XYZ file of N, CA and C in Angstrom:
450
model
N 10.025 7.504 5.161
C 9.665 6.582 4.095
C 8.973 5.343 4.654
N 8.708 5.019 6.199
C 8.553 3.812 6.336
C 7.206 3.957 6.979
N 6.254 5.199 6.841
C 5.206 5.242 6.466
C 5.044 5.165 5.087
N 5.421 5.076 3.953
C 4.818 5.011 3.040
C 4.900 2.896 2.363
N 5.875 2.489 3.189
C 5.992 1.089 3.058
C 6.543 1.211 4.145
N 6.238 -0.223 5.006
C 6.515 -0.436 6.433
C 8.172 -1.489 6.112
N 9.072 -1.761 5.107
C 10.199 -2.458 4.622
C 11.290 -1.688 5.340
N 12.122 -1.951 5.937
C 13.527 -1.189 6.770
C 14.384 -1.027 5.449
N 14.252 -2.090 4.667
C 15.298 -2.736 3.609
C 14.940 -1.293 2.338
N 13.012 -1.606 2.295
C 13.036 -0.846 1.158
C 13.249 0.445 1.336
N 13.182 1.454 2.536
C 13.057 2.645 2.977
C 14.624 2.855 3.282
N 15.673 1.786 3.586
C 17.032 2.244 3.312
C 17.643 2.248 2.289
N 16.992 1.608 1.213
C 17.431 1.748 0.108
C 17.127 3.056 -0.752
N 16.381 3.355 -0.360
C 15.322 4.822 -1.074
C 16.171 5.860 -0.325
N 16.821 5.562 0.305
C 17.181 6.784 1.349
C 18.734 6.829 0.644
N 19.246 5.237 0.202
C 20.535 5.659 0.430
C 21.187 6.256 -1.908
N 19.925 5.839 -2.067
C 19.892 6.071 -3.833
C 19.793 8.176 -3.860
N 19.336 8.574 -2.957
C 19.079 9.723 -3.443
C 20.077 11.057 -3.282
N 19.878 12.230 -4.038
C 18.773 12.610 -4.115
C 18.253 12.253 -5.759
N 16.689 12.412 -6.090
C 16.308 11.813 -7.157
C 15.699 12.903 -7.637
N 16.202 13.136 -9.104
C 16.293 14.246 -10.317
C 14.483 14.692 -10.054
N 13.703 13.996 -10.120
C 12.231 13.955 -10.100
C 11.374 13.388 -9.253
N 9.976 13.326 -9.191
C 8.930 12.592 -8.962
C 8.992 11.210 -9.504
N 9.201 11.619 -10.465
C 9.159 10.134 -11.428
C 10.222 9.125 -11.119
N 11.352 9.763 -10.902
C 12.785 8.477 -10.466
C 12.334 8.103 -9.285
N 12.216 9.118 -8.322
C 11.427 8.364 -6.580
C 10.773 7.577 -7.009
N 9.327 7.506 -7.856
C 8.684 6.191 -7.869
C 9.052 5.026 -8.537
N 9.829 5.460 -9.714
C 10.689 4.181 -10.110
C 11.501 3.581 -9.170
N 12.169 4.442 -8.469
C 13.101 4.038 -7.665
C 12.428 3.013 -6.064
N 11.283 3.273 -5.983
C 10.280 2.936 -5.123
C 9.426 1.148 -5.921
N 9.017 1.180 -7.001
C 9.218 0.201 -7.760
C 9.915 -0.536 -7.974
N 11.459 -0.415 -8.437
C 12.327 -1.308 -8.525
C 12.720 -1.759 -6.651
N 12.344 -1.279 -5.825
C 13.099 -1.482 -4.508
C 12.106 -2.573 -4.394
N 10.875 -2.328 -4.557
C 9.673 -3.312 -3.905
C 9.830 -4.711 -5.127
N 10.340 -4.318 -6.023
C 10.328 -5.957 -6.624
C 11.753 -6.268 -6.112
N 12.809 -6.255 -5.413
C 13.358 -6.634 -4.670
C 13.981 -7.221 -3.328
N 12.375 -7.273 -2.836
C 12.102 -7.436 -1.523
C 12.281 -9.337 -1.535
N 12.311 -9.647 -0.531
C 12.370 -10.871 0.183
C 10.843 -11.033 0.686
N 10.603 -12.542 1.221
C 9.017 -12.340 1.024
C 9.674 -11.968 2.997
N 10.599 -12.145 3.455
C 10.343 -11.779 5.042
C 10.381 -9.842 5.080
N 11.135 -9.099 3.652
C 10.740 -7.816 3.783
C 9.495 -7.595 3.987
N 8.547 -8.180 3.002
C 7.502 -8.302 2.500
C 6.235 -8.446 3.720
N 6.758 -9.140 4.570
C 6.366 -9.667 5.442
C 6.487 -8.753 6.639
N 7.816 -7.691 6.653
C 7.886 -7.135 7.493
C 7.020 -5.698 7.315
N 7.380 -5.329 5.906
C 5.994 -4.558 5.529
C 4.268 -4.560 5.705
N 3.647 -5.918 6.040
C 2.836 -6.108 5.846
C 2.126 -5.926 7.350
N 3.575 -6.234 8.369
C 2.899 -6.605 9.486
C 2.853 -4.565 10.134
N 3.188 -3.737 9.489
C 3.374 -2.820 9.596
C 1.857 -2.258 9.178
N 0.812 -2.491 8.272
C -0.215 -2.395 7.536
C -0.893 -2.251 8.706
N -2.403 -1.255 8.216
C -3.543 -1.435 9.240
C -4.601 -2.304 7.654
N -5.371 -2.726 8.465
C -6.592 -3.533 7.764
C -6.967 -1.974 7.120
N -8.104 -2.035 5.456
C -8.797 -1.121 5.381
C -10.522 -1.340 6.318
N -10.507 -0.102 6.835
C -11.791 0.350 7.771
C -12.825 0.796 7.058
N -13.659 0.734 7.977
C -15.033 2.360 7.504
C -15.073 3.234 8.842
N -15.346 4.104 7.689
C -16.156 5.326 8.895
C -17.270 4.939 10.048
N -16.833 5.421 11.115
C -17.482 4.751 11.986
C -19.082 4.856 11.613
N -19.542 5.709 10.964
C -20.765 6.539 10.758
C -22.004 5.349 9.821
N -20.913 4.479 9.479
C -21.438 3.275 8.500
C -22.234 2.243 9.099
N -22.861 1.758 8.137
C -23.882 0.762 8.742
C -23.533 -0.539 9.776
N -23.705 -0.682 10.477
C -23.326 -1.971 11.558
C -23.199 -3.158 10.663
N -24.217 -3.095 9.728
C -23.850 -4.860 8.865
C -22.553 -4.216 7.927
N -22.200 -3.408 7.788
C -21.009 -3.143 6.625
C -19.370 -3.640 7.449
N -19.815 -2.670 8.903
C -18.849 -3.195 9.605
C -18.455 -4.816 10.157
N -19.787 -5.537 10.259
C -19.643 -7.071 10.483
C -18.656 -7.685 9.630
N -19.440 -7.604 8.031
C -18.860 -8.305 6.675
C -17.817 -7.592 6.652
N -17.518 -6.466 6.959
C -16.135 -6.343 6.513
C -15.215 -6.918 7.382
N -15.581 -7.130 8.885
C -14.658 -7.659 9.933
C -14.520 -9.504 9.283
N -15.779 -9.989 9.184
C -15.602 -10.960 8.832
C -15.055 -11.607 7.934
N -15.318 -10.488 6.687
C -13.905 -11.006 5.576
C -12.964 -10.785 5.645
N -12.032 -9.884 6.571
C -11.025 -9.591 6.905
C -10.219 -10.819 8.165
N -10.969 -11.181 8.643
C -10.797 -12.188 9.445
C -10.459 -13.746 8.966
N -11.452 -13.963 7.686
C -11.500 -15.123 6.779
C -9.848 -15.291 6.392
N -9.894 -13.824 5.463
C -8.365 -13.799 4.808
C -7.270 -13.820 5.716
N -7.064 -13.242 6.899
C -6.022 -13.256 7.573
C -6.000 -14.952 7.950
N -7.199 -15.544 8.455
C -6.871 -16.753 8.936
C -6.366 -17.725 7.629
N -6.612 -17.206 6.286
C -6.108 -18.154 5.523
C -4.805 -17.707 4.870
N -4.529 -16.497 4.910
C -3.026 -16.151 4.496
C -2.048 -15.411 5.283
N -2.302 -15.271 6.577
C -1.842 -14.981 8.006
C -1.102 -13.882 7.928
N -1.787 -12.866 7.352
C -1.243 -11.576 7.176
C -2.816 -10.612 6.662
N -2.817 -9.345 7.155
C -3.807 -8.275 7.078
C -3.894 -8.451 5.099
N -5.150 -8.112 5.082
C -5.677 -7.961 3.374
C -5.071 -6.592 3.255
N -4.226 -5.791 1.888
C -4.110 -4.973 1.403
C -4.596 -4.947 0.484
N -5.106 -3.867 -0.057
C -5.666 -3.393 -1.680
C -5.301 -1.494 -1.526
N -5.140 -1.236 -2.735
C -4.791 -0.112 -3.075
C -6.232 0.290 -3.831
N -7.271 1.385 -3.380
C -8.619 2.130 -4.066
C -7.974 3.658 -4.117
N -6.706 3.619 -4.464
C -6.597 4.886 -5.640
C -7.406 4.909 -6.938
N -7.904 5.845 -7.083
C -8.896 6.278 -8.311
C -10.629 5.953 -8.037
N -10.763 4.877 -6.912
C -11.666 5.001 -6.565
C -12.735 5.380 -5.607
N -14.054 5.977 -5.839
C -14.368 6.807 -4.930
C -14.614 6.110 -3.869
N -14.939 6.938 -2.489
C -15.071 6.609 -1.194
C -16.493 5.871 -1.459
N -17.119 6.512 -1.937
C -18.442 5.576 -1.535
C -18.476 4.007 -2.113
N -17.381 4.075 -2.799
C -17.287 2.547 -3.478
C -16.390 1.062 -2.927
N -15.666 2.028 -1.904
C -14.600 1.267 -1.319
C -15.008 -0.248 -0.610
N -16.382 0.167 0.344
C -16.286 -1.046 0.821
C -16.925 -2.175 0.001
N -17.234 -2.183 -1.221
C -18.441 -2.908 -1.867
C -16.650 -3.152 -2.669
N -15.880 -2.809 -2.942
C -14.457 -2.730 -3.587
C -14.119 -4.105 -2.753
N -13.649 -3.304 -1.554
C -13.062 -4.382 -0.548
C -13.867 -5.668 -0.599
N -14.617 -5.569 -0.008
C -15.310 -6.960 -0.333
C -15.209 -8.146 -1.187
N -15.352 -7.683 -2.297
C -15.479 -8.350 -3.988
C -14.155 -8.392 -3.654
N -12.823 -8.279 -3.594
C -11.447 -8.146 -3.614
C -11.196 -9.417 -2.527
N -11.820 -9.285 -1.387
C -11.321 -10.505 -0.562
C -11.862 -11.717 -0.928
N -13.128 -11.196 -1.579
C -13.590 -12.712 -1.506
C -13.377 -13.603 -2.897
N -12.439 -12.278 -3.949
C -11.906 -13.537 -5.220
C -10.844 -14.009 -4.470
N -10.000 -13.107 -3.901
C -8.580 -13.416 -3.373
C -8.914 -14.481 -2.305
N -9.428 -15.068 -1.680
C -9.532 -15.810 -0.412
C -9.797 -17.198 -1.567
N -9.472 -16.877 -2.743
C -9.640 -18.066 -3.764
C -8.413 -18.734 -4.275
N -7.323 -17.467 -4.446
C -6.083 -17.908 -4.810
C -5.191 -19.057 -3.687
N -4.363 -19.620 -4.707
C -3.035 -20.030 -3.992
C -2.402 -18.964 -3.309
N -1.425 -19.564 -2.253
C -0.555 -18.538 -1.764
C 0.734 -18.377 -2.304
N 0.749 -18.661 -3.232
C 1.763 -18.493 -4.422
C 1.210 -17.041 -4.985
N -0.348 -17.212 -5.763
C -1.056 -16.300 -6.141
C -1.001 -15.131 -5.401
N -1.419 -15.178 -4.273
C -1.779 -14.304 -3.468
C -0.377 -13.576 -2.881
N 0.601 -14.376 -2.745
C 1.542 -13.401 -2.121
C 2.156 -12.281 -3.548
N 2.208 -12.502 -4.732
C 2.719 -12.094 -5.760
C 1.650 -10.714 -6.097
N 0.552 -11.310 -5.811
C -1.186 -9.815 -5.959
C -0.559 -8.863 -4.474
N -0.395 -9.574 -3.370
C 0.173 -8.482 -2.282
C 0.952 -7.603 -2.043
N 2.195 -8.223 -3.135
C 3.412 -7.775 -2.999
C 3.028 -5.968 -4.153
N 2.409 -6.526 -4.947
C 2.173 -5.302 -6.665
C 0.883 -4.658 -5.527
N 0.236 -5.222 -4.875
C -0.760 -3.782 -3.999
C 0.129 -2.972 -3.078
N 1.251 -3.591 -2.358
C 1.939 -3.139 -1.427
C 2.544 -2.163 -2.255
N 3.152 -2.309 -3.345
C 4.111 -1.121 -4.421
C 3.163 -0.442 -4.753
N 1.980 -0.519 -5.352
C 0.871 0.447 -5.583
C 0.756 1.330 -4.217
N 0.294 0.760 -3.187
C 0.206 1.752 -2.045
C 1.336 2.999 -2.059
N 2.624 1.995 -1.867
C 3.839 2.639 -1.311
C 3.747 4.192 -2.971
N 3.842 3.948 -3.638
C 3.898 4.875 -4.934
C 2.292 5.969 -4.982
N 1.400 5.396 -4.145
C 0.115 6.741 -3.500
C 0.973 7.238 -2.397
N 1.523 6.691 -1.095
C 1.634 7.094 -0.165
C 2.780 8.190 -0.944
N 3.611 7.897 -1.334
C 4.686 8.963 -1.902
C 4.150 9.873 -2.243
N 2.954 9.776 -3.805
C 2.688 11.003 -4.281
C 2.150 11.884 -3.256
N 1.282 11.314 -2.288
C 0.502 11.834 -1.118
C 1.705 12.802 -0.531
N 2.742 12.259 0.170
C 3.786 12.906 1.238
C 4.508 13.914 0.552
N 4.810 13.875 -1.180
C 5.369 14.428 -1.485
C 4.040 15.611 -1.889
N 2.763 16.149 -2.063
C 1.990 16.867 -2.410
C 1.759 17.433 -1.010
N 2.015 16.152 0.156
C 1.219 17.501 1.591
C 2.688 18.379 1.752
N 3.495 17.934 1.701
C 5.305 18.487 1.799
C 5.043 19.686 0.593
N 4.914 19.891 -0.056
C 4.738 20.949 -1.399
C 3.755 21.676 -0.708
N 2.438 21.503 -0.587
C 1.351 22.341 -0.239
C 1.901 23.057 1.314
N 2.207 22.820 1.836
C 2.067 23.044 3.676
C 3.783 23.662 3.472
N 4.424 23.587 3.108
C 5.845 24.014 3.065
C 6.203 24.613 1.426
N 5.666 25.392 0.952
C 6.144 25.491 -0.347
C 6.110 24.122 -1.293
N 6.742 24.122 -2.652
C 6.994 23.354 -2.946
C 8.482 22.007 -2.571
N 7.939 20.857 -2.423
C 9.270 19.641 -2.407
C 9.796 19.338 -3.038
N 11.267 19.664 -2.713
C 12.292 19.667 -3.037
C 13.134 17.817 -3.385
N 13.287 17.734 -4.895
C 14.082 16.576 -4.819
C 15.153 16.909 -5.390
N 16.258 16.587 -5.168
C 17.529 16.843 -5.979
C 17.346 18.395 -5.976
N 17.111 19.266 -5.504
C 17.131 20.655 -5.502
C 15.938 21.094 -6.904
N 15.154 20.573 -7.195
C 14.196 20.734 -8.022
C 12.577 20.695 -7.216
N 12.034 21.325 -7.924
C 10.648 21.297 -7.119
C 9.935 20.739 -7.922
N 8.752 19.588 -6.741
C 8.056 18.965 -7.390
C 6.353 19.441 -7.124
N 5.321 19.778 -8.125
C 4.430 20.002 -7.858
C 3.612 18.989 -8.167
């Protein structure tokens, strides 16, 4: 679980609630854990994060601006930028990222830690559906509570 959120707190808690009837209670249950975090969970999650990248294959100025806005934000909220681009396509991501750091490099850090914390639960609730679909595909279907989830 602590690939899917880097939290000790939130990934023992998920561990120690189960097993869970469904798909759906894991992510509730994954939801309610992350609005319970402390901002040093939060914090411990975060430092666990990689920055989002590009393909190396990408243009040299894509890679600059993106280093550079990534750099901006960390120096002003001293933690890696997260955003969650579930639903959106790859070719859109870094023109995504971008526009994303550079409203956010606007907020308070009041603002900003509260937008981090709801991307960090967004992630953690992809990374699940993700682990729980490669676990189903590659091994049969995954098993929660003795039920299978497809």
């Amino acid at each position: 679980m602590l690939e899917c959120f880097g939290s000790h707190r939130w990934a023992l808690r998920l561990a120690a609630h189960r097993p869970y009837p469904d798909l759906g209670a894991l992510l509730a249950a994954s939801d309610e854990a992350g609005y319970d975090l402390s901002p040093v969970d939060i914090a411990e999650a975060l430092a666990a994060e990689c920055a989002p990248c590009l393909h190396h294959d990408a243009p040299r100025a894509a890679h600059l601006a993106l280093r550079a806005a990534h750099a901006a934000y960390e120096s002003r909220f001293g933690h890696v930028f997260v955003i969650c681009l579930d639903g959106v396509p790859p070719s859109q991501h870094v023109d995504q990222v971008l526009v994303a750091i550079r409203t956010r490099l606007a907020h308070d850090a009041d603002e900003e830690r509260a937008l981090t914390a709801e991307e960090m639960r967004r992630l953690a609730r992809g990374r699940i559906i993700d682990l729980v679909t490669e676990a189903g595909s590659s091994q049969g279907p995954f098993l929660v509570a003795g039920q299978p989830v497809r």
